[in-house]
Amino acid sequence: MSLFDSLMSAGGAVASVLLTLINLWLLFWLFVATILPSFVVVMLGRSGLIASLHFLVQGSIYTVIYIVILYISILVVGRFGPPDDRL
């Protein structure tokens, strides 16, 4: 394994960890924006419905961002992952 392959493998591992952390962060906010508003509606009634609609729009935006970053992470890990040693 050459030095370049070692650096690419290490870079792929770092990119994989960073993208996993970003995905977990976005999943947390996706939960906050989609599941939490249902509890707000139950507790606050009609005024909670407006807040729920706001969170639903925000949740859909986070969903799109999450899907895009997940797609990019799959591409990055596939491109910079560990080299295939099977010959």
Tab-separated table of C-alpha atoms in Angstrom:
chain	number	residue	atom	x	y	z
A	1	MET	CA	0.000	0.000	0.000
A	2	SER	CA	1.489	3.305	-1.017
A	3	LEU	CA	1.482	6.511	0.992
A	4	PHE	CA	-1.190	7.968	-1.280
A	5	ASP	CA	-3.466	4.976	-0.670
A	6	SER	CA	-2.933	5.310	3.075
A	7	LEU	CA	-3.821	9.013	3.007
A	8	MET	CA	-6.887	8.392	0.857
A	9	SER	CA	-8.014	5.630	3.217
A	10	ALA	CA	-7.534	7.861	6.274
A	11	GLY	CA	-9.300	10.741	4.520
A	12	GLY	CA	-12.194	8.450	3.680
A	13	ALA	CA	-12.455	7.366	7.318
A	14	VAL	CA	-12.464	10.979	8.538
A	15	ALA	CA	-15.051	11.944	5.918
A	16	SER	CA	-17.181	8.970	6.906
A	17	VAL	CA	-17.113	9.921	10.603
A	18	LEU	CA	-17.873	13.584	9.886
A	19	LEU	CA	-20.746	12.749	7.566
A	20	THR	CA	-22.150	10.279	10.094
A	21	LEU	CA	-22.132	13.009	12.760
A	22	ILE	CA	-23.841	15.430	10.357
A	23	ASN	CA	-26.465	12.793	9.538
A	24	LEU	CA	-27.138	12.153	13.229
A	25	TRP	CA	-27.464	15.900	13.861
A	26	LEU	CA	-29.950	16.232	11.009
A	27	LEU	CA	-31.908	13.196	12.206
A	28	PHE	CA	-32.218	14.842	15.620
A	29	TRP	CA	-33.615	18.031	14.083
A	30	LEU	CA	-35.856	15.984	11.804
A	31	PHE	CA	-37.295	14.371	14.951
A	32	VAL	CA	-37.716	17.769	16.613
A	33	ALA	CA	-39.423	19.198	13.526
A	34	THR	CA	-41.810	16.300	12.821
A	35	ILE	CA	-42.582	14.291	15.969
A	36	LEU	CA	-42.503	17.045	18.572
A	37	PRO	CA	-45.246	19.226	16.982
A	38	SER	CA	-47.834	16.486	17.503
A	39	PHE	CA	-47.275	16.837	21.254
A	40	VAL	CA	-47.562	20.624	20.904
A	41	VAL	CA	-50.960	20.259	19.198
A	42	VAL	CA	-52.196	17.947	21.931
A	43	MET	CA	-51.069	20.305	24.697
A	44	LEU	CA	-51.987	23.682	23.184
A	45	GLY	CA	-54.998	22.914	21.018
A	46	ARG	CA	-55.685	25.187	18.039
A	47	SER	CA	-52.796	27.553	18.647
A	48	GLY	CA	-50.556	24.506	18.543
A	49	LEU	CA	-51.849	23.724	15.049
A	50	ILE	CA	-50.161	26.833	13.630
A	51	ALA	CA	-46.936	25.878	15.355
A	52	SER	CA	-47.342	22.349	14.013
A	53	LEU	CA	-47.707	23.605	10.430
A	54	HIS	CA	-44.583	25.700	10.875
A	55	PHE	CA	-42.671	22.691	12.184
A	56	LEU	CA	-44.039	20.516	9.362
A	57	VAL	CA	-42.654	22.889	6.733
A	58	GLN	CA	-39.367	23.097	8.616
A	59	GLY	CA	-39.313	19.306	8.909
A	60	SER	CA	-39.770	18.862	5.169
A	61	ILE	CA	-36.862	21.231	4.543
A	62	TYR	CA	-34.703	19.240	6.967
A	63	THR	CA	-35.801	16.036	5.232
A	64	VAL	CA	-34.617	17.310	1.844
A	65	ILE	CA	-31.318	18.490	3.345
A	66	TYR	CA	-30.894	15.127	5.081
A	67	ILE	CA	-31.484	13.173	1.861
A	68	VAL	CA	-29.013	15.348	-0.065
A	69	ILE	CA	-26.302	14.997	2.596
A	70	LEU	CA	-26.938	11.260	2.865
A	71	TYR	CA	-26.514	10.955	-0.910
A	72	ILE	CA	-23.290	12.990	-0.798
A	73	SER	CA	-22.003	10.877	2.096
A	74	ILE	CA	-22.635	7.694	0.120
A	75	LEU	CA	-20.722	9.150	-2.819
A	76	VAL	CA	-17.821	10.350	-0.660
A	77	VAL	CA	-17.468	7.097	1.259
A	78	GLY	CA	-17.715	5.128	-1.976
A	79	ARG	CA	-15.062	7.282	-3.623
A	80	PHE	CA	-12.607	7.714	-0.750
A	81	GLY	CA	-13.235	4.513	1.186
A	82	PRO	CA	-10.555	1.944	1.863
A	83	PRO	CA	-9.018	0.495	-1.285
A	84	ASP	CA	-10.090	-2.934	-2.416
A	85	ASP	CA	-7.183	-5.303	-1.692
A	86	ARG	CA	-8.771	-8.306	-3.365
A	87	LEU	CA	-6.872	-8.963	-6.571
